[in-house]
Every structure is written in structure tokens, then in C-alpha cells.
Coordinates of C-alpha atoms and ligand atoms in Angstrom, one line a residue:
M1 CA 103.0 193.7 345.5
T2 CA 99.6 195.3 345.2
I3 CA 97.8 195.6 348.6
V4 CA 94.1 195.9 348.9
F5 CA 92.3 197.1 352.0
Y6 CA 88.7 196.4 352.6
G7 CA 86.9 198.2 355.5
P8 CA 86.3 201.6 357.0
V9 CA 88.3 204.6 355.6
I10 CA 88.1 208.1 357.1
S11 CA 89.7 211.0 355.3
P12 CA 89.6 214.8 355.3
T13 CA 88.4 216.6 352.2
N14 CA 89.2 220.0 350.7
D15 CA 86.2 221.3 352.6
Y16 CA 87.7 222.2 356.0
D17 CA 84.3 221.4 357.7
E18 CA 83.8 218.0 356.2
Y19 CA 85.4 214.6 356.2
T20 CA 84.4 211.3 354.5
V21 CA 83.5 208.2 356.4
D22 CA 83.2 205.1 354.2
P23 CA 82.5 201.9 356.2
R24 CA 82.9 199.5 353.3
C25 CA 85.7 201.0 351.2
L26 CA 87.9 199.0 348.9
L27 CA 91.2 200.7 348.5
V28 CA 93.9 199.5 346.2
V29 CA 97.6 200.4 346.8
S30 CA 99.9 199.9 343.8
D31 CA 103.4 198.4 343.9
E32 CA 104.7 202.0 343.9
G33 CA 102.7 202.7 347.1
T34 CA 100.2 205.1 345.6
I35 CA 96.4 204.7 345.9
E36 CA 95.6 203.3 342.5
W37 CA 91.8 203.4 343.0
L38 CA 89.2 203.2 345.7
D39 CA 85.6 202.3 345.6
R40 CA 83.9 203.9 348.6
D41 CA 81.0 201.5 349.0
V42 CA 81.4 197.8 348.2
Q43 CA 79.3 195.0 349.7
D44 CA 81.2 192.2 351.4
S45 CA 79.9 189.7 348.8
M46 CA 81.0 191.9 345.9
V47 CA 84.7 192.4 346.8
Q48 CA 86.1 189.7 344.5
Q49 CA 83.8 190.8 341.6
R50 CA 84.9 194.4 342.1
L51 CA 88.6 193.5 342.1
F52 CA 88.1 191.4 338.9
E53 CA 86.4 194.4 337.3
G54 CA 89.3 196.6 338.4
G55 CA 91.7 194.2 336.5
L56 CA 93.0 192.4 339.6
S57 CA 93.1 188.7 340.1
T58 CA 93.5 187.4 343.7
D59 CA 96.9 185.9 342.9
G60 CA 99.7 188.3 343.5
I61 CA 97.8 190.7 345.7
E62 CA 97.5 190.9 349.4
I63 CA 94.0 191.6 350.7
I64 CA 93.8 193.1 354.2
T65 CA 90.2 193.0 355.6
L66 CA 89.9 195.3 358.6
K67 CA 88.5 193.8 361.8
N68 CA 85.6 195.4 363.6
G69 CA 87.0 198.3 365.5
E70 CA 89.7 199.1 362.9
F71 CA 89.8 201.9 360.4
L72 CA 92.3 203.8 358.1
I73 CA 93.1 207.5 358.3
P74 CA 95.8 209.5 356.6
G75 CA 99.1 209.7 358.5
F76 CA 99.7 212.7 360.7
I77 CA 101.9 215.6 359.4
D78 CA 103.9 217.3 362.1
T79 CA 104.9 220.7 360.6
H80 CA 107.2 221.7 363.4
I81 CA 109.4 219.5 365.6
H82 CA 113.0 219.7 366.9
A83 CA 114.5 216.3 366.6
C84 CA 117.5 217.3 368.7
Q85 CA 115.3 218.4 371.7
V86 CA 113.5 215.1 372.2
P87 CA 115.7 214.0 375.2
N88 CA 114.4 217.2 376.9
M89 CA 110.7 216.4 376.6
G90 CA 108.8 217.1 379.8
I91 CA 111.3 219.3 381.5
G92 CA 111.7 223.1 381.6
G93 CA 108.0 224.0 381.7
D94 CA 108.6 226.5 384.5
K95 CA 110.5 228.7 382.0
E96 CA 109.5 231.0 379.1
L97 CA 111.0 230.9 375.6
L98 CA 114.3 232.9 375.9
S99 CA 115.4 231.6 379.3
W100 CA 114.2 228.1 378.4
L101 CA 116.5 228.2 375.3
R102 CA 119.4 229.3 377.5
D103 CA 118.9 227.0 380.4
Y104 CA 117.6 223.8 378.8
T105 CA 117.7 223.8 375.0
F106 CA 121.1 225.2 373.9
P107 CA 123.1 223.0 376.4
L108 CA 121.4 219.9 375.0
E109 CA 121.8 220.9 371.3
T110 CA 125.5 221.7 371.9
Q111 CA 126.0 218.0 372.6
F112 CA 125.2 217.1 369.0
G113 CA 128.6 218.5 368.2
S114 CA 130.3 215.6 370.0
P115 CA 131.3 212.6 368.0
G116 CA 128.8 209.8 368.1
F117 CA 126.1 211.7 370.0
A118 CA 123.7 212.0 367.0
E119 CA 124.2 208.3 366.1
R120 CA 123.2 207.4 369.7
I121 CA 120.2 209.7 370.0
Y122 CA 118.5 210.0 366.6
P123 CA 117.5 206.4 365.8
D124 CA 115.4 206.4 369.0
V125 CA 114.0 209.8 368.2
V126 CA 112.8 208.9 364.8
R127 CA 111.4 205.5 365.9
R128 CA 109.3 207.1 368.6
I129 CA 107.9 209.8 366.2
I130 CA 106.9 207.1 363.7
E131 CA 105.3 205.0 366.4
S132 CA 103.3 208.1 367.3
G133 CA 101.7 208.0 363.8
T134 CA 103.6 210.8 362.2
T135 CA 104.2 209.9 358.5
T136 CA 105.7 213.3 357.5
A137 CA 107.6 215.6 359.8
C138 CA 109.4 219.0 359.4
Y139 CA 112.5 218.5 361.5
Y140 CA 114.8 221.1 363.0
G141 CA 118.2 219.6 363.7
S142 CA 120.8 221.4 365.8
L143 CA 123.2 223.8 364.2
H144 CA 125.6 220.9 363.3
S145 CA 125.7 219.8 359.7
D146 CA 127.2 216.4 360.3
A147 CA 124.7 215.5 363.1
T148 CA 121.9 216.6 360.9
K149 CA 123.2 214.6 358.0
T150 CA 123.0 211.6 360.3
L151 CA 119.4 212.5 361.2
A152 CA 118.4 212.7 357.5
T153 CA 120.0 209.3 356.8
I154 CA 118.2 207.6 359.7
I155 CA 114.9 209.1 358.6
N156 CA 115.5 207.9 355.1
N157 CA 116.4 204.4 356.2
K158 CA 113.4 204.1 358.4
G159 CA 111.2 205.2 355.5
Q160 CA 109.5 208.3 356.9
R161 CA 108.7 211.3 354.8
A162 CA 110.4 214.5 356.1
F163 CA 111.9 217.9 355.7
V164 CA 115.2 218.2 357.5
G165 CA 117.2 221.3 358.2
K166 CA 120.1 222.4 360.4
C167 CA 119.7 225.7 362.3
N168 CA 121.3 228.8 360.9
M169 CA 122.3 230.8 363.9
D170 CA 125.5 232.9 363.9
H171 CA 124.3 235.5 366.4
K172 CA 124.8 235.4 370.2
S173 CA 121.1 235.8 371.0
D174 CA 122.1 235.2 374.6
G175 CA 125.2 236.8 376.0
D176 CA 126.4 233.7 377.9
S177 CA 125.7 231.1 375.3
E178 CA 128.5 229.6 373.2
Y179 CA 125.9 227.8 371.1
H180 CA 126.2 229.7 367.7
E181 CA 128.0 229.3 364.5
K182 CA 131.4 230.9 364.0
S183 CA 130.5 233.0 361.0
A184 CA 127.7 233.6 358.5
Q185 CA 129.8 232.0 355.8
D186 CA 130.3 228.9 357.9
S187 CA 126.5 228.7 358.3
I188 CA 125.9 228.8 354.6
D189 CA 128.7 226.4 353.8
D190 CA 127.4 223.8 356.3
T191 CA 123.9 224.3 354.9
K192 CA 125.1 223.6 351.4
A193 CA 126.8 220.4 352.6
L194 CA 123.6 219.2 354.2
F195 CA 121.5 220.0 351.2
K196 CA 123.9 218.0 349.0
H197 CA 123.8 215.0 351.4
I198 CA 120.0 215.0 351.4
H199 CA 119.8 215.3 347.6
H200 CA 121.6 212.0 347.3
L201 CA 119.2 210.0 349.5
R202 CA 116.6 207.5 348.3
K203 CA 113.8 208.6 346.0
S204 CA 110.5 206.9 345.2
A205 CA 109.9 205.1 341.8
D206 CA 108.9 208.3 340.1
G207 CA 111.9 210.2 341.4
T208 CA 110.1 212.1 344.2
P209 CA 112.2 212.4 347.3
F210 CA 111.1 211.1 350.7
V211 CA 113.4 213.5 352.5
Y212 CA 113.7 217.2 351.5
P213 CA 116.2 219.7 352.7
I214 CA 114.7 222.7 354.4
L215 CA 116.5 226.0 355.0
T216 CA 116.2 226.6 358.8
P217 CA 117.1 230.1 360.1
R218 CA 116.3 229.4 363.7
F219 CA 114.6 232.8 364.2
A220 CA 115.3 236.4 363.5
L221 CA 117.1 236.9 366.8
S222 CA 119.6 234.1 366.1
C223 CA 120.8 235.6 362.8
T224 CA 123.1 238.5 362.0
E225 CA 122.0 240.8 359.2
H226 CA 125.0 239.5 357.3
L227 CA 123.7 235.9 357.6
L228 CA 120.2 237.0 356.6
E229 CA 121.7 238.6 353.4
L230 CA 123.5 235.4 352.6
L231 CA 120.4 233.3 353.2
K232 CA 118.5 235.6 350.9
R233 CA 121.1 234.9 348.2
F234 CA 120.9 231.2 348.9
V235 CA 117.2 231.2 348.4
E236 CA 117.5 233.0 345.1
E237 CA 120.2 230.6 343.9
N238 CA 118.4 227.4 345.0
D239 CA 114.8 228.2 344.0
N240 CA 113.1 225.8 341.6
P241 CA 110.0 226.8 339.7
S242 CA 108.5 223.4 340.0
R243 CA 109.0 223.1 343.7
P244 CA 109.7 226.1 345.9
L245 CA 112.6 225.9 348.3
A246 CA 111.4 224.8 351.7
I247 CA 112.1 227.2 354.6
Q248 CA 111.2 226.9 358.2
T249 CA 111.6 229.4 361.1
H250 CA 109.8 230.7 364.2
I251 CA 107.7 233.8 364.3
S252 CA 105.9 235.7 367.1
E253 CA 106.0 232.9 369.6
N254 CA 106.5 234.9 372.8
M255 CA 106.0 238.6 373.7
E256 CA 109.6 239.2 374.9
E257 CA 110.9 237.7 371.7
V258 CA 108.7 239.9 369.6
E259 CA 109.8 243.0 371.5
E260 CA 113.5 242.1 371.1
T261 CA 113.1 241.4 367.4
L262 CA 111.5 244.8 366.8
Q263 CA 114.2 246.5 368.8
I264 CA 117.0 244.9 366.7
F265 CA 115.3 245.2 363.3
K266 CA 114.3 248.8 363.7
D267 CA 113.7 249.4 360.0
C268 CA 111.1 246.7 359.8
S269 CA 107.5 247.5 360.7
S270 CA 106.8 244.0 362.0
Y271 CA 108.3 240.6 362.7
A272 CA 106.9 239.2 359.4
A273 CA 108.4 242.2 357.7
V274 CA 111.9 241.1 358.8
Y275 CA 111.5 237.8 357.0
Q276 CA 110.0 239.6 354.0
K277 CA 112.9 242.0 353.8
Y278 CA 115.4 239.1 353.6
G279 CA 113.4 237.1 351.0
L280 CA 112.5 234.4 353.5
L281 CA 108.7 234.9 353.5
R282 CA 107.4 233.0 350.5
R283 CA 105.6 230.0 349.2
G284 CA 107.5 227.1 350.8
T285 CA 108.0 228.9 354.1
I286 CA 106.7 227.3 357.3
L287 CA 106.4 229.7 360.2
G288 CA 106.2 228.2 363.7
H289 CA 103.8 229.6 366.2
G290 CA 102.5 233.0 365.0
V291 CA 100.9 233.7 368.4
Y292 CA 101.1 237.5 368.3
L293 CA 100.7 238.1 364.5
T294 CA 98.8 241.3 363.7
D295 CA 96.1 241.5 361.0
D296 CA 98.6 243.1 358.6
E297 CA 101.2 240.4 359.2
M298 CA 98.5 237.7 358.5
T299 CA 97.6 239.5 355.2
L300 CA 101.3 239.6 354.2
I301 CA 101.9 236.0 355.1
A302 CA 98.8 234.9 353.0
K303 CA 99.9 237.1 350.1
Q304 CA 103.4 235.5 350.1
G305 CA 101.9 232.0 350.2
A306 CA 103.6 231.0 353.4
G307 CA 102.0 228.7 356.1
V308 CA 101.8 228.6 359.8
A309 CA 102.6 225.6 362.1
H310 CA 100.2 226.0 365.1
C311 CA 102.0 224.5 368.1
P312 CA 99.5 224.7 371.0
T313 CA 101.2 222.2 373.4
S314 CA 104.4 224.2 373.3
N315 CA 102.5 227.5 373.6
F316 CA 100.8 226.3 376.8
Y317 CA 103.9 224.6 378.2
L318 CA 106.2 227.6 377.8
S319 CA 103.4 230.1 378.7
S320 CA 103.7 231.7 375.3
G321 CA 100.1 232.3 374.5
M322 CA 97.3 231.1 372.2
A323 CA 97.6 231.4 368.4
Q324 CA 94.4 232.4 366.6
V325 CA 93.9 229.6 364.1
G326 CA 90.4 230.8 363.1
K327 CA 91.7 234.3 362.4
L328 CA 94.6 233.0 360.4
L329 CA 92.2 231.0 358.2
D330 CA 90.0 234.0 357.9
H331 CA 93.1 235.7 356.3
D332 CA 93.6 232.7 354.0
V333 CA 96.8 231.6 355.7
K334 CA 97.5 227.9 355.4
V335 CA 97.6 226.3 358.8
G336 CA 98.9 222.9 360.0
L337 CA 99.8 221.5 363.4
G338 CA 103.2 221.1 365.1
T339 CA 104.3 219.3 368.2
D340 CA 107.2 221.7 368.6
V341 CA 109.1 219.2 370.8
S342 CA 110.5 220.0 373.3
G343 CA 108.8 223.3 373.8
G344 CA 105.9 220.8 373.5
Y345 CA 106.2 217.8 375.9
S346 CA 104.7 215.2 373.6
L347 CA 105.8 213.7 370.3
S348 CA 102.2 212.7 369.6
M349 CA 100.1 214.7 367.2
L350 CA 97.1 213.4 369.2
T351 CA 98.3 215.6 372.1
T352 CA 98.7 218.5 369.7
I353 CA 95.1 218.0 368.4
R354 CA 93.7 218.0 371.9
N355 CA 95.6 221.2 372.8
A356 CA 94.5 222.8 369.5
S357 CA 90.9 222.0 370.6
N358 CA 91.6 223.5 374.0
V359 CA 93.0 226.7 372.6
S360 CA 90.0 227.2 370.4
K361 CA 87.7 226.7 373.3
M362 CA 89.6 229.2 375.5
L363 CA 89.5 231.8 372.6
F364 CA 85.7 231.0 372.2
V365 CA 85.1 231.5 376.0
N366 CA 87.1 234.7 376.0
A367 CA 85.3 236.1 373.0
Q368 CA 81.9 235.3 374.5
A369 CA 82.9 237.1 377.6
A370 CA 84.1 240.1 375.6
E371 CA 80.9 240.1 373.7
R372 CA 78.9 240.1 376.9
R373 CA 80.9 243.1 378.0
G374 CA 80.0 244.8 374.7
E375 CA 83.7 244.9 373.6
Q376 CA 83.5 242.8 370.5
R377 CA 81.0 240.7 368.4
F378 CA 81.3 237.4 366.6
H379 CA 81.3 237.9 362.9
A380 CA 79.0 235.5 361.1
G381 CA 80.8 233.4 358.5
K382 CA 84.2 234.0 360.1
R383 CA 86.2 231.3 361.7
A384 CA 87.9 233.6 364.4
N385 CA 87.0 232.5 367.9
R386 CA 85.1 229.4 366.8
K387 CA 85.6 226.1 368.4
L388 CA 87.5 223.6 366.2
T389 CA 85.3 220.6 365.3
V390 CA 86.5 217.0 364.8
A391 CA 86.5 217.7 361.0
N392 CA 88.7 220.9 361.5
L393 CA 91.1 219.0 363.8
L394 CA 91.5 216.1 361.4
H395 CA 92.0 218.5 358.6
L396 CA 94.7 220.5 360.4
A397 CA 96.6 217.4 361.4
T398 CA 96.7 215.9 357.9
L399 CA 95.6 217.8 354.8
G400 CA 96.2 221.2 356.4
G401 CA 99.8 220.1 357.2
A402 CA 100.2 218.8 353.6
K403 CA 99.2 222.3 352.3
V404 CA 101.7 224.0 354.6
C405 CA 104.4 221.7 353.2
N406 CA 103.2 222.2 349.6
L407 CA 102.6 218.4 349.3
E408 CA 98.8 218.5 349.2
K409 CA 98.8 216.9 345.7
Q410 CA 100.8 214.0 347.1
I411 CA 99.7 213.4 350.7
G412 CA 97.2 214.5 353.4
S413 CA 94.1 212.5 352.4
L414 CA 93.3 209.0 351.2
D415 CA 92.4 209.8 347.6
E416 CA 93.1 208.3 344.2
G417 CA 96.5 209.1 342.9
K418 CA 98.0 210.1 346.3
A419 CA 100.7 208.2 348.1
F420 CA 99.4 205.7 350.6
D421 CA 100.7 207.4 353.8
A422 CA 98.2 206.1 356.3
L423 CA 97.5 204.7 359.8
L424 CA 95.6 201.6 360.6
V425 CA 93.9 202.6 363.8
S426 CA 92.2 200.1 366.2
V427 CA 89.8 201.0 368.9
R428 CA 89.5 197.3 370.0
D429 CA 89.9 196.7 373.7
E430 CA 92.7 194.3 373.0
T431 CA 95.0 197.2 372.1
G432 CA 95.3 197.6 375.9
N433 CA 94.4 201.3 376.0
P434 CA 91.9 201.6 378.8
A435 CA 90.9 205.2 377.9
V436 CA 89.3 204.2 374.6
W437 CA 85.7 202.8 374.9
G438 CA 85.7 201.2 371.5
Y439 CA 85.0 197.7 370.4
N440 CA 85.2 194.5 372.6
P441 CA 84.3 191.3 370.7
H442 CA 83.1 189.7 373.9
R443 CA 81.0 192.6 375.2
D444 CA 79.8 193.6 371.7
S445 CA 79.4 190.0 370.4
H446 CA 75.8 190.7 369.2
N447 CA 77.2 192.8 366.4
A448 CA 80.5 191.0 365.9
N449 CA 80.0 190.4 362.2
T450 CA 78.3 193.7 361.3
L451 CA 80.6 196.4 360.1
P452 CA 80.2 199.7 362.0
D453 CA 78.0 202.4 360.5
K454 CA 79.1 205.9 359.8
K455 CA 77.8 207.3 363.1
T456 CA 79.8 204.7 365.1
L457 CA 82.9 205.4 363.0
R458 CA 82.6 209.1 363.7
I459 CA 82.4 208.4 367.4
W460 CA 85.4 206.1 367.2
L461 CA 87.4 208.7 365.4
E462 CA 86.7 211.3 368.0
R463 CA 87.5 208.9 370.8
F464 CA 90.8 208.0 369.1
L465 CA 91.7 211.7 368.7
F466 CA 90.9 212.5 372.3
C467 CA 91.7 209.3 374.2
G468 CA 93.9 207.3 371.8
D469 CA 97.7 206.7 372.0
D470 CA 100.3 204.7 370.2
R471 CA 98.7 201.5 371.3
N472 CA 95.8 202.3 369.0
I473 CA 98.2 202.9 366.1
R474 CA 98.6 199.4 364.7
K475 CA 100.3 200.0 361.4
V476 CA 102.0 203.1 360.0
F477 CA 102.5 203.2 356.2
V478 CA 104.5 205.6 354.1
Q479 CA 104.2 205.3 350.3
G480 CA 102.6 201.9 350.9
R481 CA 105.5 200.6 352.9
L482 CA 104.8 199.4 356.5
I483 CA 107.3 201.4 358.6
G484 CA 105.9 201.2 362.1
G485 CA 103.1 200.7 364.5
K486 CA 102.3 198.1 367.1
E487 CA 101.8 195.3 364.5
A488 CA 104.8 196.2 362.4
Ligands
ZN501 ZN1 110.3 225.4 367.6

């Protein structure tokens, strides 16, 4: 059934510094779940007329008129999350990356090898991520193929859009840990089995998948050179000219990790060069973190067409450092945001947005101080060390993520021809979130029937990004299908 929304629509644009705010938008979603057309400014009294002109009669369509205090935005795109680590959220923040993996993460991930564990854990994991407003997620599973197949099936049944991969890790990156694959060949065979499983899952009407397989070498330290060689061959054999093979891994998250990587891969001039050597740095590659990337590495990553998942919550929680989003953008690297649960303690992209803002402000303060000391200067026209604006943050969490996933033609903004992957957000007091000073029909009854203007909507968006939570996310749509939210 065709669904028509009438009310405020907020969306990023291809201009990183702008977003559109349309208080009286008429947005038509086709049976297939794509945005058939939208008219950005329609008077209340002209809605029926406009629908008629658009070839729609009121029979057989559902019209949803947004209430005062409600608006639509594109769904969030989480470009880096470990589904198998969700039960560990909010613990282990006293550690840093390598000891955190050993003491908290590997013991939990090991349990996904036990029969029934994935079936018990993953439904709850995926449900919570959808309720947080994430319509597309790039998931890391554990190293287990069967558990990760279960994850992919659950995501597919719940209707979320996703990339799902099992970790490739045949190297004892920690002497005590038994959490690694038996051999490089096992790693490849299990990966093939997972890819095959995912290729058979449900597709949209035009044959586009909802769940994509993604090759997931955990990080350079977790892979032997033999495995990296086999992964290189796997990429060559499975590449598709119309859609590059998706790959995800970690890079330059933590200083100790960078040092160890350069120690082991002595013939490589940098961390990025390791992935380049093994054919893993390419269009379709999503690099988590990138805190300590050098200028040369950023140039290489941009040249190869790979993207970076900025994971500020995790980078604060594990004391990893602060990634330089502005500098990455100055190098033309694609950037999206990632929660990186459970290095990050929150499933919500809203928390990630807030921490991305905080990182940019800390870099700004540090740069100002350095300038005062005469050590460096801001460069006009550059993004490095600038504070992220609301437009920047909205872009990173939606369209920026879509670009990192090479899905920007399909999702990331509310535009004609794109899939309707969207959130119906409410800042009405009745949502029960005391932190959001939005709309209360009793208090604000003098303007109960007036639709908010652009300025009010901009304020509401900012308050939602900084004070909102799942209570404000009333409906979550993927490809036009209602899959979650408080009113689902
Ligand atoms: Zn991660």
C-alpha cells in the first residue's frame, strides 16, 4: 500500500554543511518502499489536490499527518558495531584495547561457539539496535560461522538493512587466548559458508539485498600472513564490477596496537600499507577508528576509495585517542560514524553523535592553544580542527555512513528514488523523555494548530540529537516497512 506522510521532513544534502528543513512536506512512499515523489512545500488545504495531481486517489493509500512536535529524518547508519559484544556494554572501561580484548571481549565472543548461545543472545541484540534508530548497521560477528549465520537470519527477519561478517582471525594475537581459528584455510571455508548463507536471504522487489555479506579480517594483528594471502585471493575471486565486495576491519585505533603492527609487518611502511599489500584497502573497505593515521595514510585511503568509521564513544571509553574527522575530510576520505559496541558503551548513534561533537571541540580547543603558543595555525577553508556543526553531525550519521557503505544512491537521505529508511521522531512531552524541551500541547496550546517553522524544527533537531533517546524514536522504517520504534 502507498503511504503518504504530510508534515516536517529534515534531511542531509550532498553539501556537508547544509541540511533541508521542510515543515509542510508531502512525501509519497511506494508499495516497494521507495520514495516515489515528494513535494517540499504543500499548504494543508492543498494536500488532496496535490495527491490527485500526483495520480493518487485517497482510496488505497494511507495518509499519515504528523502531529505538532513530530518530524521525519533518515534512519541512522552505524558503520561499525560488534553484535557479539553487546552483552559486555558498559564494562571494561578501565582497560585499553589489547588488554580489554584479552580480559573482556575474547571470553564473551568464545561463548558464541556454544550451541544455542547465538539464538539466545542475537534476537535481543538486533531488537535493541533497531529501537535505537539504526536502520543500517555494519555488524561484526564472532569468529563462528554458524553463530553469524544466525545473526544474519535474525536481522533479515526483523527487516533491518545490514552488512554482516564473521571475524577472520587465525593468529594468536595474545599468548594466552584460545580464541582464534584453527587454520587460515578454516577461516576462508567458514567465510565462504557464511557468504553463501547470506546470498540466499530475502531481497527487495528489485532484487536488492537487505543483508550483505562483508569480509571481516578483525585487524592486522589477528591474521597470519598466510591468511592475509588467502583473503587477498578471496577478494579477487569475489569482486563484482557493479558492486565492490564489502570489507571491514580496524586500523590505528590504539598506539600500542599500531606499534605492534609495525613490528610484525616490518616490510610495510605504515598500518594502511599492510592492508594495501594484501589487497584489502579498496572501494568497499570500511576502516574502523583511524585515530593515528598519518597524512600519507589518509592520502592512500582516499586514493583507494575506502572509508573510515569514526567511533568516538569507544575511543574515549578505551582511552584510545581522538580521530581527526576534519583532517580525514580534508584528504577526501569518506567518513561515517560507528558505535563500536562494546568498546563503545552505547548502541545509540545519538551517543556517538554527541561524542563526535565532543571530540571535535577538544581538537578545536587543543588547536587554539597550539596556535596561541605559535606552534600551528588554522588553515582557512580546511575542516581540520573545526567544531562539527549540527549539519555535519546529521550528515555523518546518515548520508556520510551511506557513502562509506557505497549505498548513497539508495539510502542516507530522504530524496526521490531512495528507499524510505527513516525515523519518525517526536519531541512531544508525552514521549516521557524529561531531557527534551520540545512540544507540550497543554503548555503550548496557543500554537497547537500551527505547524512549526524552520527555526523551531532546527532547534528540535538539535535537542533530539543531544538530549533525545529511544523514547523519542516513535517509528523506524526500512524500505517503507515499519520495523520498530515505540509506536510499532
Ligand atoms: Zn571494533
